[in-house]
C-alpha positions as a printed NumPy array, in Angstrom:
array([[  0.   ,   0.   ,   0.   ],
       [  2.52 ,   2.306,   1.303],
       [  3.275,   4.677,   4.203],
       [  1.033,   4.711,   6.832],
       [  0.231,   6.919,   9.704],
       [ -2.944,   5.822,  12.163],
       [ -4.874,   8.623,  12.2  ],
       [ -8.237,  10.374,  14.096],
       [-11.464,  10.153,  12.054],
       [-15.086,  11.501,  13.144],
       [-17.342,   8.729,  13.675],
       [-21.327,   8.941,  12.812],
       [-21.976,   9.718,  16.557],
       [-19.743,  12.913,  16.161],
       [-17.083,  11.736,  18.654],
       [-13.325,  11.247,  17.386],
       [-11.496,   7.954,  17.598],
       [ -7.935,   7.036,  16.531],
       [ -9.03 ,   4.294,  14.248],
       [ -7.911,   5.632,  10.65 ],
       [ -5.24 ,   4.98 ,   8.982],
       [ -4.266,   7.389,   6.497],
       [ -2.365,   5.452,   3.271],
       [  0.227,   8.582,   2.075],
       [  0.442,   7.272,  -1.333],
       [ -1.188,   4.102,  -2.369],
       [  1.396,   1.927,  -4.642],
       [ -1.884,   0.044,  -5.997],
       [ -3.711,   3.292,  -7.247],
       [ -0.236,   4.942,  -8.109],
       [  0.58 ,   1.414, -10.058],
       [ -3.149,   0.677, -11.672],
       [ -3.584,   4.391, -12.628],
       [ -7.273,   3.581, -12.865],
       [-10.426,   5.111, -10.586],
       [-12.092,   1.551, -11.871],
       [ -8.925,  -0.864, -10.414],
       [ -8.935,   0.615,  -7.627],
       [-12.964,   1.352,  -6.938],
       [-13.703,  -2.386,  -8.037],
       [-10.555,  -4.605,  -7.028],
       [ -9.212,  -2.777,  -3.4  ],
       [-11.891,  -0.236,  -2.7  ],
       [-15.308,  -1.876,  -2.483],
       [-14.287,  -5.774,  -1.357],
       [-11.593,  -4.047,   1.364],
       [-14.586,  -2.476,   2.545],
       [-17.311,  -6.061,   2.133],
       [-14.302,  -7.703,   3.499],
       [-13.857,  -5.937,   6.989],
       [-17.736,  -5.297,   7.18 ],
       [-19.093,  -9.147,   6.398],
       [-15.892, -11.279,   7.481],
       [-14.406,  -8.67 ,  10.145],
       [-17.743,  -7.067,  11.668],
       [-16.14 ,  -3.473,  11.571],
       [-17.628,  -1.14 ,   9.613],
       [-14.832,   0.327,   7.267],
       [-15.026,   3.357,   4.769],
       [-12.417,   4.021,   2.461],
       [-11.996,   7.098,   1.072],
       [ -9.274,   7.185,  -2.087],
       [ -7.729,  10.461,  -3.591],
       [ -7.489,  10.107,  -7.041],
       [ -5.444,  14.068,  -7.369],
       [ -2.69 ,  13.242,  -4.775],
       [ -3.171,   8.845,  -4.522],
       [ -3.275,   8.813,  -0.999],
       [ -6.463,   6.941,   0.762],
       [ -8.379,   7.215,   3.959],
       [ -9.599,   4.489,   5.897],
       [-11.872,   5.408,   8.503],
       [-12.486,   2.357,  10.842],
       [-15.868,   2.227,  12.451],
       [-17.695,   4.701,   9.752],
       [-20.428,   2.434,   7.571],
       [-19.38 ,   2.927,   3.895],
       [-22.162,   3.84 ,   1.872],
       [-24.29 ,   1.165,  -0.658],
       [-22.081,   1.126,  -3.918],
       [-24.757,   2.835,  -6.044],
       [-24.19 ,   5.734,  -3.428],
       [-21.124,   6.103,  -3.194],
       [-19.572,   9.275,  -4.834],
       [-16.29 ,   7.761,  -6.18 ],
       [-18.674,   6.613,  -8.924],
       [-18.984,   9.818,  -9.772],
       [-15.355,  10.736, -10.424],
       [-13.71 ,  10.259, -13.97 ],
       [-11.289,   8.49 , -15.667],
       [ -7.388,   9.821, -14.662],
       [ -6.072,  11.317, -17.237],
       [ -3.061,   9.34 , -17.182],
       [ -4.725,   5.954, -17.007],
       [ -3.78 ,   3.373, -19.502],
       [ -7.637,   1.954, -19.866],
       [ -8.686,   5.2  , -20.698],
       [ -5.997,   6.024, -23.309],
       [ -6.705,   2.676, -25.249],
       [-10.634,   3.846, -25.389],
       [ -9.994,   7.006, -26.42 ],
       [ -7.813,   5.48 , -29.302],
       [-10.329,   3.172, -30.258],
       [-13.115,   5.602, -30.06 ],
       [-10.941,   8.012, -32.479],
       [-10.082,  10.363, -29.716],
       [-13.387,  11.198, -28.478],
       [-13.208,  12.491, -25.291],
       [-14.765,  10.028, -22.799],
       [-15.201,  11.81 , -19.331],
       [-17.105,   8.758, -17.492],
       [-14.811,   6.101, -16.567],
       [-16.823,   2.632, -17.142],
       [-16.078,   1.666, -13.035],
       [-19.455,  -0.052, -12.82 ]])
């Protein structure tokens, strides 16, 4: 993943609690280059992972402008359909993207196909 710090995160009853961990720069986002990679294969089953198998609620929150991630232990991620990283596009810089764009003669696709 790469450096860590633990960190203090707000949790829904509006108290504090050391139980984030705040990923500096994630090797697997700065690796994949893709919002989709990381949304659909670290993002989403990290967070069904530690909910279903671990019992603790889990939300991860990635930075696609800087690659460093939040985890905030203890916060309930959001269902999938609501979850705003859907909402975010395709890096400029990522290698899926480029090959549609080249395929699509250069049309500028702004929606990364995540879903």
């Amino acid at each position: 993943m790469g450096p860590c710090k633990v960190n203090s995160v707000e949790l829904p009853d509006g108290t504090s609690c050391s139980s984030g961990v705040f990923v500096e720069r994630c090797k697997y986002l700065e690796e994949s280059k893709c919002v989709g990679i990381c949304i659909n294969t670290c993002k989403f089953p990290t967070q069904t992972f530690f909910k279903d198998h671990m019992g603790v609620p889990l939300l991860m929150e990635p930075n696609f402008a800087d690659y460093s991630c939040q985890f905030k232990f203890g916060v309930l991620a959001p269902p999938h359909e609501d979850d705003s990283v859907l909402k975010e596009p395709c890096l400029e810089i990522c290698p899926n993207a480029a090959k549609r764009r080249t395929v699509t003669r250069n049309i500028d696709i702004t929606v990364c196909p995540k879903t």
